[in-house]
CSV table of C-alpha atoms in Angstrom, one decimal:
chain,number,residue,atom,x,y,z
S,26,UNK,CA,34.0,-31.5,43.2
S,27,UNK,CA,35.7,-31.8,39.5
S,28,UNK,CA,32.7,-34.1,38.6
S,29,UNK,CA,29.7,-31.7,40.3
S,30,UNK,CA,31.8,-28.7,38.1
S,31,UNK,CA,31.8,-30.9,35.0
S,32,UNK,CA,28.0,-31.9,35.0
S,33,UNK,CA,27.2,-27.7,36.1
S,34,UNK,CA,29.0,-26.4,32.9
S,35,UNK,CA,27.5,-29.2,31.0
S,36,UNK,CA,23.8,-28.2,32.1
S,37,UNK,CA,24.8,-24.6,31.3
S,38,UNK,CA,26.4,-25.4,28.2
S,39,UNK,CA,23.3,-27.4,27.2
S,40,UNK,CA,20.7,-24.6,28.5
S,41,UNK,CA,23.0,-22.1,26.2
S,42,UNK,CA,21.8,-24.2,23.4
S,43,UNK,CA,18.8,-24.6,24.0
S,44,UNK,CA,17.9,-21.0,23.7
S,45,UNK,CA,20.3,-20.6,21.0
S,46,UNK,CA,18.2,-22.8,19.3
S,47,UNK,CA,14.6,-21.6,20.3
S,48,UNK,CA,15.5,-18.4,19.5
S,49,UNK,CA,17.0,-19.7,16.1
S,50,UNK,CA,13.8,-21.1,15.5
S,51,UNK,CA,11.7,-18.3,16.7
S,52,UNK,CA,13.1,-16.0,13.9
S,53,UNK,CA,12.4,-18.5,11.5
S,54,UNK,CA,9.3,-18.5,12.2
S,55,UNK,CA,8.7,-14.7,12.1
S,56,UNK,CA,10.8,-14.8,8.9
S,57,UNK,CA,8.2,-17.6,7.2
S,58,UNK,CA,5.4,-15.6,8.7
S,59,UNK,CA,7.3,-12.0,6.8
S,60,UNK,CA,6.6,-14.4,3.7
S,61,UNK,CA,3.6,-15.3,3.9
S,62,UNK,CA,2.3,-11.9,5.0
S,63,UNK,CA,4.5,-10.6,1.6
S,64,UNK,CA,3.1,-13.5,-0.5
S,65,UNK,CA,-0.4,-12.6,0.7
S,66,UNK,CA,0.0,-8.9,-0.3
S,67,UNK,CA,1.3,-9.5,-3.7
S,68,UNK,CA,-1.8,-11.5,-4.7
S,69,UNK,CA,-3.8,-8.3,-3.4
S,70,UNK,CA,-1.9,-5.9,-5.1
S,71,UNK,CA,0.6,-7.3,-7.7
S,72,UNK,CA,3.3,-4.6,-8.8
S,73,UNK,CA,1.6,-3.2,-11.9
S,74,UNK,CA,2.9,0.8,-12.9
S,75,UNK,CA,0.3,2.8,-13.6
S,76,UNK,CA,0.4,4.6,-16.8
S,77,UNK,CA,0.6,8.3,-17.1
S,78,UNK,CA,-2.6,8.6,-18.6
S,79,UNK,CA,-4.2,6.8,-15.3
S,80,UNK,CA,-2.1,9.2,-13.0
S,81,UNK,CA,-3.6,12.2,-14.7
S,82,UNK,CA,-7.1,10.9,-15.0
S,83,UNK,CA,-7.7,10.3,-11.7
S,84,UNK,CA,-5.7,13.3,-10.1
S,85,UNK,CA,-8.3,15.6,-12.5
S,86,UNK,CA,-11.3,13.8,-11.1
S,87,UNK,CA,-10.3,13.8,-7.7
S,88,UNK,CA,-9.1,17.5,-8.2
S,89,UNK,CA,-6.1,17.1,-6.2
S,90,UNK,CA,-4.7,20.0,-5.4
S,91,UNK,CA,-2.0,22.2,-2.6
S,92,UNK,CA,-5.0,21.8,-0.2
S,93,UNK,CA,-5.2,18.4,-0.8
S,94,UNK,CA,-3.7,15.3,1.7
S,95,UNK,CA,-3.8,12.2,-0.7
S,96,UNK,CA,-3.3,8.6,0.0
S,97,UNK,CA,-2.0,6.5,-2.3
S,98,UNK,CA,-2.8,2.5,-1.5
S,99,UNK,CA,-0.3,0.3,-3.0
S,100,UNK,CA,1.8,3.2,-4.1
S,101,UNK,CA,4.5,1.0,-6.2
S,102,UNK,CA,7.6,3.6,-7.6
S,103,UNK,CA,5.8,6.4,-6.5
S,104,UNK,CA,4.6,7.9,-9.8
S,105,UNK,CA,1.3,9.1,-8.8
S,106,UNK,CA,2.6,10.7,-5.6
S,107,UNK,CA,4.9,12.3,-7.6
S,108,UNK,CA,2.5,13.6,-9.5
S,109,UNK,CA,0.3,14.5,-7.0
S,110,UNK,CA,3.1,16.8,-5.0
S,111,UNK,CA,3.9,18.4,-8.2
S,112,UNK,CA,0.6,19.6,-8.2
S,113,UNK,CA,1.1,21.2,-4.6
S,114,UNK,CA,-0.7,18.3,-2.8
S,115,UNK,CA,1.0,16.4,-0.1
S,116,UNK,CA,0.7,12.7,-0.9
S,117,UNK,CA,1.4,10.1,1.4
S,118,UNK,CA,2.2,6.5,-0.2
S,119,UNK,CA,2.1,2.6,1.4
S,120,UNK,CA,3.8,0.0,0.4
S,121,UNK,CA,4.3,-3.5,1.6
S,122,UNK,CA,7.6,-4.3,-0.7
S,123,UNK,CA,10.4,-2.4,0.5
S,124,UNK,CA,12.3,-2.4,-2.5
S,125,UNK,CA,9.8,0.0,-3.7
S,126,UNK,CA,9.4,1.9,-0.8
S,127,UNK,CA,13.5,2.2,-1.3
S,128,UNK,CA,12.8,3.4,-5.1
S,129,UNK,CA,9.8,5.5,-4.9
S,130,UNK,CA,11.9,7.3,-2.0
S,131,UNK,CA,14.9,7.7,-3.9
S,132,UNK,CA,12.8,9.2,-6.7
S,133,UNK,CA,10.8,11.9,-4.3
S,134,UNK,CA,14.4,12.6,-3.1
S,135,UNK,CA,15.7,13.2,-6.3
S,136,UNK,CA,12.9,15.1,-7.4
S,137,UNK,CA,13.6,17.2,-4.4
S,138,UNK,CA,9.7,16.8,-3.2
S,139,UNK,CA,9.8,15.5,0.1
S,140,UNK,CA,8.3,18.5,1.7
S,141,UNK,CA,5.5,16.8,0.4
S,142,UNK,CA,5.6,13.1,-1.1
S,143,UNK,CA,6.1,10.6,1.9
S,144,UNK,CA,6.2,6.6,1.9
S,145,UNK,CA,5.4,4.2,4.5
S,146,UNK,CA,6.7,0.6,4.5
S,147,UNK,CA,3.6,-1.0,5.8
S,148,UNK,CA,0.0,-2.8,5.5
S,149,UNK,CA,-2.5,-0.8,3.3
S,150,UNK,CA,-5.4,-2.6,5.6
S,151,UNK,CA,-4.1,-1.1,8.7
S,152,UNK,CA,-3.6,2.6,7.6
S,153,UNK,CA,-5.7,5.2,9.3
S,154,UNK,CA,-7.3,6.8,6.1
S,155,UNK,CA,-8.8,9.6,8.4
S,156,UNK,CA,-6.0,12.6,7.5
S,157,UNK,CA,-6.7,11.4,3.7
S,158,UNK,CA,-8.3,14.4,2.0
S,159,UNK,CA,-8.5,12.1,-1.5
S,160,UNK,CA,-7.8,8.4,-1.8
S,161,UNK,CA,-6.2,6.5,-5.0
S,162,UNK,CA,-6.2,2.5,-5.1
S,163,UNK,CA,-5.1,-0.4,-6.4
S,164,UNK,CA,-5.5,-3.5,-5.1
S,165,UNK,CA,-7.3,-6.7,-6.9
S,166,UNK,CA,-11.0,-6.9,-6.0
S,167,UNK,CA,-10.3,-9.3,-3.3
S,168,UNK,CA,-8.2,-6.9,-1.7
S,169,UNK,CA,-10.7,-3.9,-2.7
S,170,UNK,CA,-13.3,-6.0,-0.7
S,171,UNK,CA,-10.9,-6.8,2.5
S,172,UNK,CA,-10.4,-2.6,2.4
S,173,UNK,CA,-14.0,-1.8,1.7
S,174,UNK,CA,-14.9,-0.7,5.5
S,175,UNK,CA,-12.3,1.3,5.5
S,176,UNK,CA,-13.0,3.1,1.9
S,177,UNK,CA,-16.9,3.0,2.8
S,178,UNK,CA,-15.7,4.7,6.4
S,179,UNK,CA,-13.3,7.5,3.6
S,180,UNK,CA,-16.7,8.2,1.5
S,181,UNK,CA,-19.1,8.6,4.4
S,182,UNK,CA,-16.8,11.3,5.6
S,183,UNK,CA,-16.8,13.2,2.0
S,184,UNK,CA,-13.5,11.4,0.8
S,185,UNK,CA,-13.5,10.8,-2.7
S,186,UNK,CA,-11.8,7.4,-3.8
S,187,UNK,CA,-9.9,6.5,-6.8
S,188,UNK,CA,-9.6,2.7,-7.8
S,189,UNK,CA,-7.2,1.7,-10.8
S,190,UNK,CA,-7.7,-1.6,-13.1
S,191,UNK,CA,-11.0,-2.9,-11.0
S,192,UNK,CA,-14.1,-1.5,-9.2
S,193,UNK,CA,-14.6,-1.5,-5.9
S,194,UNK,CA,-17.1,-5.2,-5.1
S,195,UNK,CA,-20.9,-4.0,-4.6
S,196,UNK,CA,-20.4,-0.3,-5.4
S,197,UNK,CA,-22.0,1.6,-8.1
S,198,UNK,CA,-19.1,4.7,-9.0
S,199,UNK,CA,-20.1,8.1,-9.8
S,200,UNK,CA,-18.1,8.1,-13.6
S,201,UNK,CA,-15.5,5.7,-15.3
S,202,UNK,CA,-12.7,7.1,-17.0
S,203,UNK,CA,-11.0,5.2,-20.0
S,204,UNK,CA,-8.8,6.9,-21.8
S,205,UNK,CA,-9.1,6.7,-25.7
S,206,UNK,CA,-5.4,4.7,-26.4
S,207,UNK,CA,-4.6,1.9,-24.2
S,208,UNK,CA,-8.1,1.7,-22.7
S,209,UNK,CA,-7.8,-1.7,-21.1
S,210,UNK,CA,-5.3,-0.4,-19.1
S,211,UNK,CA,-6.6,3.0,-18.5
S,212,UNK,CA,-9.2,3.0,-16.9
S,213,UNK,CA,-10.4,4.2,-13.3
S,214,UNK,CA,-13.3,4.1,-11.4
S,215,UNK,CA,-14.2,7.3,-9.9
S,216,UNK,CA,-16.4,7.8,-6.1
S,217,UNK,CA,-17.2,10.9,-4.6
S,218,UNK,CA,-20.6,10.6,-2.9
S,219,UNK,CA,-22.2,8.1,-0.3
S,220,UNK,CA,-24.8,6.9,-2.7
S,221,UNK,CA,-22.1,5.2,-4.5
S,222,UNK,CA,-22.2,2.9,-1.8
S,223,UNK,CA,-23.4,-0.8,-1.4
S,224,UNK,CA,-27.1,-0.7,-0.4
């Protein structure tokens, strides 16, 4: 009977480990996946700030404003949304790096604008752009191309984009804005109607 116990707890014992381990190994996988996911992103949309002169470019063109719903794609610190609630708009931000979601909130917080500056910890490629009344991005044009049903979806329904640093792939925009001191860096590409479009 002691030896029928013995080999029982043992089995138990061993079947404790067992999942101890698969699970163990399950969240290392899901952790590499995280990674690779992150990795992915960063290539798409590496953290570059965009200058003041950007922000204000491309909230004049769009003519964003307290009636205005504005997504920001790839929001980083939260500069532009900043900017864009200070102008009455609500502006909603996503970002795949948390540490930025962490500052850029911080900063809305401290600004005391999160009545109408909010920022989502998530996938730019799987956010519903319909509520989006305007639309400011920056992504690589890799990423720009991977998005592009989605923006093409935002401009057929009269949403006018903004794309920082690089052009969207195939379309043809309505104006490009460089400003006249650090124009490499300055310059946005601006789309408001359908003919804009890839044919």
């Amino acid at each position: 009977a002691e030896s029928e116990t013995a080999t029982t707890i043992q089995s138990f014992m061993r079947g404790c480990a067992g999942r101890v381990k698969a699970h163990s190994q399950a969240r290392d996988a899901a952790e590499t996946a995280q990674k690779s996911r992150c990795s992915a992103e960063m290539k798409l949309a590496p953290y570059n700030p965009t200058p003041s002169c950007a922000v204000r470019q491309a909230l004049d063109a769009l003519s964003v404003g307290p009636e205005d719903v504005l997504y920001d794609l790839g929001c980083g610190d939260g500069r532009l949304l900043i900017a864009a609630a200070q102008r009455g708009a609500k502006a909603v931000g996503v970002e795949y790096d948390a540490r930025f979601v962490e500052k850029a909130d911080g900063a809305i917080r401290q600004l005391e604008l999160s009545d109408f500056a909010t920022v989502m910890c998530g996938d730019a490629f799987a956010t519903d752009l319909v509520p989006a009344s305007k639309i400011f991005v920056y992504l690589v044009p890799d990423g720009l191309r991977k998005l592009e049903p989605s923006l093409n979806a935002a401009l057929k329904r009269g949403t006018p984009i903004a794309s920082y640093m690089f052009s969207i792939p195939g379309w043809s925009p309505d104006e490009v804005l460089t400003a006249e001191t650090r124009s490499s860096e300055c310059k946005v590409w601006i789309y408001k109607t359908a003919s804009c479009l890839a044919k």
